[in-house]
Short mmCIF file of C-alpha atoms and ligand atoms in Angstrom, two decimals:
data_model
loop_
_atom_site.label_atom_id
_atom_site.label_comp_id
_atom_site.label_asym_id
_atom_site.label_seq_id
_atom_site.Cartn_x
_atom_site.Cartn_y
_atom_site.Cartn_z
CA MET Z 1 39.12 147.47 39.31
CA LYS Z 2 38.23 147.78 35.64
CA THR Z 3 37.38 151.40 34.78
CA LEU Z 4 36.50 153.13 31.53
CA LEU Z 5 38.64 156.17 30.81
CA SER Z 6 37.52 158.55 28.09
CA HIS Z 7 40.22 160.58 26.38
CA GLY Z 8 37.75 162.52 24.23
CA TYR Z 9 37.64 162.75 20.41
CA TYR Z 10 36.23 159.17 20.20
CA LYS Z 11 39.12 157.62 22.14
CA GLY Z 12 38.69 155.57 25.26
CA GLU Z 13 40.00 152.45 26.98
CA ILE Z 14 39.30 150.15 29.87
CA VAL Z 15 42.13 150.27 32.39
CA ASP Z 16 42.88 148.86 35.81
CA LEU Z 17 42.62 151.48 38.59
CA PRO Z 18 42.57 151.19 42.39
CA THR Z 19 39.15 150.58 44.00
CA PRO Z 20 38.06 153.80 45.78
CA GLU Z 21 38.81 154.07 49.52
CA ILE Z 22 35.65 154.10 51.59
CA THR Z 23 34.91 157.15 53.77
CA ASP Z 24 33.07 157.07 57.11
CA ASP Z 25 29.88 158.37 55.47
CA GLY Z 26 30.42 156.55 52.19
CA VAL Z 27 29.09 153.41 50.60
CA LEU Z 28 31.08 151.30 48.16
CA VAL Z 29 28.79 149.96 45.46
CA LYS Z 30 29.46 147.13 43.02
CA ILE Z 31 28.08 148.49 39.74
CA CYS Z 32 25.81 146.07 37.86
CA TYR Z 33 24.49 148.29 35.05
CA CYS Z 34 25.40 151.73 33.78
CA GLY Z 35 23.41 153.36 30.98
CA ILE Z 36 25.04 155.39 28.23
CA CYS Z 37 23.53 158.88 28.17
CA GLY Z 38 23.60 161.41 25.33
CA THR Z 39 25.87 163.47 27.55
CA ASP Z 40 28.31 160.54 27.81
CA GLN Z 41 28.34 160.36 24.00
CA ASP Z 42 28.93 164.12 23.77
CA LEU Z 43 31.84 163.96 26.20
CA PHE Z 44 33.26 160.85 24.54
CA SER Z 45 33.22 162.52 21.10
CA SER Z 46 34.16 165.97 22.44
CA GLU Z 47 31.66 167.36 19.92
CA CYS Z 48 29.70 169.57 22.31
CA SER Z 49 29.62 173.03 23.84
CA PHE Z 50 30.82 171.66 27.20
CA VAL Z 51 34.20 170.87 25.66
CA GLU Z 52 34.31 174.21 23.79
CA ASP Z 53 33.59 175.97 27.07
CA GLY Z 54 36.43 174.12 28.84
CA LEU Z 55 34.10 172.24 31.19
CA VAL Z 56 35.61 168.79 30.62
CA SER Z 57 38.98 167.46 31.73
CA TYR Z 58 40.32 164.33 30.08
CA PRO Z 59 40.86 161.58 30.85
CA ALA Z 60 37.25 161.65 32.04
CA ARG Z 61 35.51 159.01 34.12
CA LEU Z 62 31.96 158.93 32.77
CA GLY Z 63 28.74 157.28 33.95
CA HIS Z 64 25.85 158.67 36.00
CA GLU Z 65 22.96 156.28 35.19
CA TRP Z 66 23.87 153.28 37.27
CA SER Z 67 22.45 150.62 39.53
CA GLY Z 68 24.34 148.29 41.81
CA ILE Z 69 24.69 146.32 45.01
CA VAL Z 70 26.22 147.61 48.24
CA GLU Z 71 29.61 146.00 48.82
CA LYS Z 72 30.74 147.81 51.96
CA VAL Z 73 29.56 150.71 54.13
CA GLY Z 74 31.49 153.37 56.10
CA LYS Z 75 31.37 153.29 59.88
CA ASN Z 76 28.76 156.09 60.17
CA VAL Z 77 26.34 154.52 57.70
CA THR Z 78 23.25 152.91 59.21
CA GLU Z 79 20.59 152.98 56.48
CA PHE Z 80 22.40 150.71 54.02
CA LYS Z 81 24.10 147.33 54.38
CA LYS Z 82 26.04 144.90 52.24
CA GLY Z 83 23.78 143.31 49.64
CA ASP Z 84 21.27 146.21 49.36
CA ARG Z 85 20.25 147.11 45.80
CA VAL Z 86 20.80 150.81 45.21
CA VAL Z 87 20.84 153.75 42.80
CA GLY Z 88 22.27 157.22 43.35
CA ASP Z 89 21.94 160.95 42.63
CA ASN Z 90 23.80 162.54 39.74
CA GLY Z 91 25.42 165.17 41.97
CA ILE Z 92 27.55 164.96 45.11
CA SER Z 93 27.18 167.72 47.71
CA CYS Z 94 30.07 169.20 49.73
CA GLU Z 95 28.65 168.63 53.24
CA GLN Z 96 30.34 171.84 54.41
CA CYS Z 97 28.29 174.77 53.10
CA GLU Z 98 25.36 176.25 55.02
CA ASP Z 99 22.78 174.39 52.92
CA CYS Z 100 24.51 171.03 53.34
CA LEU Z 101 24.91 171.56 57.09
CA SER Z 102 21.17 172.22 57.42
CA GLY Z 103 20.38 169.05 55.47
CA HIS Z 104 19.42 170.78 52.20
CA PHE Z 105 22.21 169.23 50.17
CA GLU Z 106 20.12 169.53 46.98
CA LYS Z 107 20.84 173.28 47.15
CA CYS Z 108 24.61 172.87 47.63
CA ILE Z 109 26.48 175.39 45.50
CA HIS Z 110 29.60 173.23 45.48
CA LEU Z 111 27.82 170.27 43.94
CA ARG Z 112 30.09 167.96 41.92
CA ASN Z 113 28.58 166.33 38.82
CA VAL Z 114 28.83 162.56 38.68
CA GLY Z 115 30.71 161.54 35.56
CA THR Z 116 30.06 164.68 33.51
CA ILE Z 117 31.29 168.28 33.56
CA LYS Z 118 33.50 170.22 35.96
CA PRO Z 119 33.46 170.15 38.90
CA ALA Z 120 33.20 166.42 38.24
CA TYR Z 121 33.02 163.39 40.53
CA ASP Z 122 34.38 160.09 39.15
CA GLY Z 123 31.63 158.31 37.21
CA ALA Z 124 30.26 154.79 37.38
CA PHE Z 125 31.60 153.03 34.28
CA ALA Z 126 33.74 151.02 36.70
CA GLU Z 127 33.40 147.86 38.74
CA TYR Z 128 33.12 149.86 41.97
CA PHE Z 129 31.82 153.30 42.82
CA MET Z 130 32.00 155.16 46.13
CA ILE Z 131 29.17 157.52 47.06
CA PRO Z 132 28.14 159.29 50.28
CA ALA Z 133 25.12 157.50 51.76
CA ARG Z 134 23.06 160.73 51.66
CA HIS Z 135 22.96 160.44 47.86
CA LEU Z 136 21.94 156.79 47.75
CA HIS Z 137 18.44 155.31 47.34
CA HIS Z 138 17.04 151.81 47.79
CA ILE Z 139 15.63 150.18 44.64
CA PRO Z 140 11.92 149.34 45.11
CA ASP Z 141 11.10 145.61 45.39
CA GLY Z 142 10.11 144.07 42.10
CA MET Z 143 12.23 146.43 40.00
CA SER Z 144 15.14 144.72 38.29
CA LEU Z 145 18.64 146.16 38.50
CA LYS Z 146 18.54 146.73 34.76
CA GLU Z 147 15.32 148.75 35.00
CA ALA Z 148 16.70 150.57 38.03
CA SER Z 149 19.64 151.83 35.97
CA LEU Z 150 17.00 154.13 34.40
CA ALA Z 151 16.38 155.84 37.75
CA GLU Z 152 18.51 158.86 36.84
CA PRO Z 153 16.72 159.64 33.55
CA PHE Z 154 13.43 159.03 35.39
CA SER Z 155 14.50 161.60 37.97
CA VAL Z 156 15.07 164.12 35.15
CA ALA Z 157 11.60 163.43 33.71
CA TYR Z 158 10.18 163.76 37.21
CA GLY Z 159 11.76 167.23 37.36
CA GLY Z 160 9.13 168.25 34.78
CA ILE Z 161 6.28 166.02 36.01
CA LYS Z 162 6.48 167.44 39.54
CA HIS Z 163 5.30 170.83 38.21
CA MET Z 164 2.16 169.21 36.79
CA ASN Z 165 -0.98 168.13 38.58
CA ILE Z 166 -1.56 164.98 36.54
CA ASN Z 167 -4.79 163.10 37.22
CA GLU Z 168 -7.36 160.94 35.41
CA LYS Z 169 -8.60 163.94 33.39
CA SER Z 170 -5.18 165.01 32.12
CA VAL Z 171 -3.92 164.95 28.57
CA VAL Z 172 -0.13 164.79 28.60
CA ALA Z 173 1.95 165.25 25.46
CA VAL Z 174 5.60 164.27 25.35
CA ILE Z 175 7.86 165.42 22.52
CA GLY Z 176 11.05 163.44 21.94
CA THR Z 177 11.48 159.66 21.82
CA GLY Z 178 14.69 159.50 23.85
CA CYS Z 179 14.97 157.85 27.22
CA ILE Z 180 13.72 160.88 29.18
CA GLY Z 181 10.64 161.22 26.96
CA MET Z 182 9.88 157.51 27.48
CA ALA Z 183 10.36 157.95 31.23
CA ALA Z 184 7.89 160.86 31.13
CA ILE Z 185 5.30 158.58 29.49
CA VAL Z 186 5.72 155.96 32.20
CA LEU Z 187 5.42 158.51 35.02
CA ALA Z 188 2.36 160.18 33.44
CA LYS Z 189 0.69 156.77 32.99
CA ALA Z 190 1.57 155.78 36.55
CA LEU Z 191 -0.09 158.99 37.79
CA GLY Z 192 -3.26 158.00 35.95
CA ALA Z 193 -3.30 160.47 33.03
CA LYS Z 194 -6.32 160.00 30.76
CA THR Z 195 -4.31 160.29 27.55
CA VAL Z 196 -0.56 160.29 27.01
CA VAL Z 197 0.70 161.18 23.54
CA MET Z 198 4.23 160.72 22.25
CA ILE Z 199 5.35 162.98 19.42
CA GLY Z 200 8.48 161.97 17.54
CA ARG Z 201 9.94 161.10 14.18
CA ASN Z 202 11.66 157.71 14.51
CA PRO Z 203 9.10 154.95 13.76
CA GLU Z 204 11.05 152.31 15.72
CA LYS Z 205 11.17 154.48 18.80
CA LEU Z 206 7.52 155.50 18.42
CA LYS Z 207 6.66 151.79 18.52
CA VAL Z 208 8.29 151.56 21.93
CA ALA Z 209 6.23 154.54 23.12
CA GLN Z 210 3.14 152.68 21.91
CA ARG Z 211 4.17 149.60 23.89
CA LEU Z 212 4.37 151.84 26.95
CA GLY Z 213 0.75 152.85 26.38
CA ALA Z 214 1.10 156.17 24.55
CA GLU Z 215 -0.82 157.38 21.51
CA ILE Z 216 1.75 158.27 18.89
CA ILE Z 217 2.12 161.10 16.40
CA ASN Z 218 4.89 161.05 13.82
CA ASN Z 219 5.75 164.72 13.35
CA THR Z 220 7.48 164.11 10.02
CA ILE Z 221 4.21 163.00 8.38
CA CYS Z 222 1.44 164.55 10.51
CA ASP Z 223 0.27 168.04 11.40
CA VAL Z 224 0.89 167.73 15.14
CA LYS Z 225 -1.44 170.56 16.18
CA ALA Z 226 -4.30 169.10 14.12
CA GLU Z 227 -3.74 165.62 15.57
CA ILE Z 228 -3.68 166.92 19.15
CA ASP Z 229 -6.83 168.95 18.46
CA LYS Z 230 -8.49 165.77 17.19
CA LEU Z 231 -7.55 163.92 20.38
CA THR Z 232 -8.67 166.73 22.68
CA ASN Z 233 -11.76 168.22 20.97
CA GLY Z 234 -9.68 171.21 20.08
CA ASN Z 235 -8.63 171.93 23.66
CA GLY Z 236 -4.95 171.07 23.41
CA ALA Z 237 -2.77 169.21 25.89
CA ASP Z 238 -2.90 170.12 29.59
CA TYR Z 239 0.76 169.32 30.04
CA VAL Z 240 3.57 169.20 27.51
CA LEU Z 241 7.04 167.81 28.18
CA GLU Z 242 9.43 168.96 25.48
CA CYS Z 243 12.35 166.53 25.67
CA SER Z 244 13.95 166.90 22.26
CA GLY Z 245 15.66 170.28 22.51
CA ALA Z 246 15.00 171.48 18.96
CA LYS Z 247 13.71 174.87 17.81
CA GLU Z 248 10.79 173.37 15.88
CA THR Z 249 9.66 171.17 18.73
CA PHE Z 250 9.77 174.10 21.13
CA LYS Z 251 7.29 175.92 18.88
CA GLN Z 252 5.23 172.74 18.61
CA ALA Z 253 5.10 172.46 22.41
CA ILE Z 254 3.74 176.01 22.74
CA SER Z 255 1.22 175.47 19.94
CA ILE Z 256 -0.30 172.25 21.31
CA ALA Z 257 -0.59 173.36 24.95
CA THR Z 258 -4.07 174.21 26.18
CA PHE Z 259 -5.08 177.57 27.71
CA LYS Z 260 -3.35 177.82 31.12
CA GLY Z 261 -1.35 174.70 30.30
CA THR Z 262 2.15 173.91 31.52
CA VAL Z 263 5.10 173.32 29.23
CA ALA Z 264 8.26 171.78 30.67
CA LEU Z 265 11.48 172.16 28.70
CA ILE Z 266 13.72 169.26 29.61
CA GLY Z 267 17.29 169.27 28.50
CA PHE Z 268 19.49 171.74 26.69
CA TYR Z 269 18.90 173.43 23.33
CA GLU Z 270 22.58 174.39 23.01
CA HIS Z 271 21.75 177.47 20.96
CA LYS Z 272 19.86 180.74 21.37
CA GLU Z 273 16.34 181.10 20.10
CA ASN Z 274 14.84 184.37 18.94
CA GLU Z 275 12.05 183.42 16.58
CA VAL Z 276 9.56 182.42 19.22
CA ASN Z 277 6.10 183.88 19.11
CA ILE Z 278 6.09 184.99 22.73
CA ASP Z 279 2.52 186.27 22.46
CA ASN Z 280 1.44 182.67 22.07
CA ILE Z 281 2.77 182.05 25.56
CA VAL Z 282 1.20 185.24 26.91
CA SER Z 283 -2.26 184.86 25.38
CA LYS Z 284 -2.57 181.23 26.45
CA ALA Z 285 -1.37 182.12 29.99
CA LEU Z 286 1.08 179.24 29.86
CA THR Z 287 3.42 178.20 32.60
CA LEU Z 288 6.90 177.46 31.25
CA VAL Z 289 9.36 175.52 33.37
CA GLY Z 290 12.97 174.76 32.63
CA VAL Z 291 14.15 171.39 33.88
CA MET Z 292 17.55 169.81 34.17
CA GLY Z 293 18.65 166.80 36.13
CA ALA Z 294 18.61 167.85 39.76
CA ILE Z 295 19.46 165.96 42.87
CA GLY Z 296 16.48 165.55 45.10
CA ASP Z 297 14.24 164.36 42.26
CA MET Z 298 15.24 160.71 42.34
CA ALA Z 299 13.30 159.93 45.50
CA GLY Z 300 10.14 161.44 43.94
CA ALA Z 301 10.55 159.41 40.76
CA LEU Z 302 11.13 156.18 42.70
CA ARG Z 303 8.05 156.88 44.83
CA ILE Z 304 5.87 156.94 41.70
CA LEU Z 305 7.56 153.89 40.17
CA LYS Z 306 7.13 151.88 43.36
CA ASN Z 307 3.37 151.70 42.76
CA ASN Z 308 3.62 151.58 39.01
CA LYS Z 309 2.37 148.46 37.28
CA LEU Z 310 3.84 149.27 33.89
CA ASP Z 311 6.65 147.20 32.47
CA PHE Z 312 9.12 149.82 31.30
CA SER Z 313 11.93 147.43 30.41
CA PRO Z 314 11.41 148.11 26.62
CA ILE Z 315 13.17 151.47 27.19
CA VAL Z 316 16.47 149.57 27.43
CA THR Z 317 16.85 148.66 23.77
CA ASP Z 318 20.49 147.53 23.77
CA GLU Z 319 22.92 145.92 26.18
CA LEU Z 320 26.70 145.66 25.89
CA PRO Z 321 29.24 143.80 27.99
CA PHE Z 322 31.71 146.11 29.78
CA ASP Z 323 34.72 144.87 27.79
CA ASP Z 324 32.99 145.77 24.54
CA CYS Z 325 31.13 148.92 25.57
CA ILE Z 326 33.15 151.56 23.72
CA LYS Z 327 31.16 151.21 20.51
CA GLY Z 328 28.06 152.26 22.46
CA PHE Z 329 29.49 155.73 22.90
CA THR Z 330 29.27 156.52 19.19
CA ARG Z 331 25.71 157.56 18.34
CA LYS Z 332 25.72 156.41 14.75
CA ASN Z 333 26.41 152.82 15.81
CA TYR Z 334 22.96 152.62 17.43
CA PRO Z 335 20.55 154.87 15.50
CA ASN Z 336 17.42 153.22 16.93
CA SER Z 337 18.68 152.93 20.48
CA ILE Z 338 16.62 154.56 23.20
CA LYS Z 339 18.89 153.39 26.00
CA THR Z 340 22.02 151.33 25.61
CA THR Z 341 23.09 149.93 28.93
CA VAL Z 342 26.41 148.37 29.89
CA LYS Z 343 26.48 145.24 32.00
CA ILE Z 344 29.41 145.77 34.36
CA CYS Z 345 29.35 143.17 37.18
CA GLU Z 346 27.19 140.11 37.73
CA GLU Z 347 24.25 140.64 40.12
ZN1 ZN N 1 22.05 161.17 31.64
ZN1 ZN N 2 27.37 172.01 50.16
#
């Protein structure tokens, strides 16, 4: 099968490798789409702390944002069959530790990361991908395979959303116009939030947020706190999802949150921060939650999306054929891309 191998330092190639052997509990999936994540770009370029910290072995098999069609199931698998449309978790549990044996595989301490850092599990930039059935999810009816390839970033956004009690009175602010920020908008809208605001700096990407139903604030030309105060009669946002991972936006998130608000920090900052006015957090009685992609959150995200009426296909801004996908791994080639997806096999 055709497989992308990344050698790091901007080198990669598509090679022919054996199709994975199916296990009794496994499902072999024909991959239709696989999105290129910022982490894939970091690992492809080797310009990231993961490589400095020795957490990547090359050649690496990347890809954790995929959707596909079941090709074959192992003999113990009953809940999936050939032809089912599926997506999967970004971590693979060991099935041997105490947590796995009691069914809590989301707590597994031996979790392998799909297509990213050590301990890694071979990723999905390949024609076929083998995954234990316990990590697989059905795609809701009416959702295209291309949209479904966003299920993993949606699960990361859901990791923040699940700490919030969003309802028709809520004001939700999202900082960061990447894929996870856009996913947060869609989930907040689907949960009925009164107002959803996207804060970012790229006008093209802000336009997409607007298409998804968000108010927009360009933080390079506006005083964000003043704009949020205008929208909320000075109360601030009930919930803030900080998805951009920058020092300034962290401060912004704290400053625009309402009294007793919740701020979710989604994604890595990759540096230490010691200029934060902690008293701002204390005096506003804020709840701060750290969020990273966790297995167990995909089902929750899909549950919300199942009833969602919003067309979120504008999040996929670019599509590349598999044979020509390598250019998608270099950020500067697609400065206005929110999500570049790779078409791998025909549906
Ligand atoms: Zn990702
Ligand atoms: Zn385990």
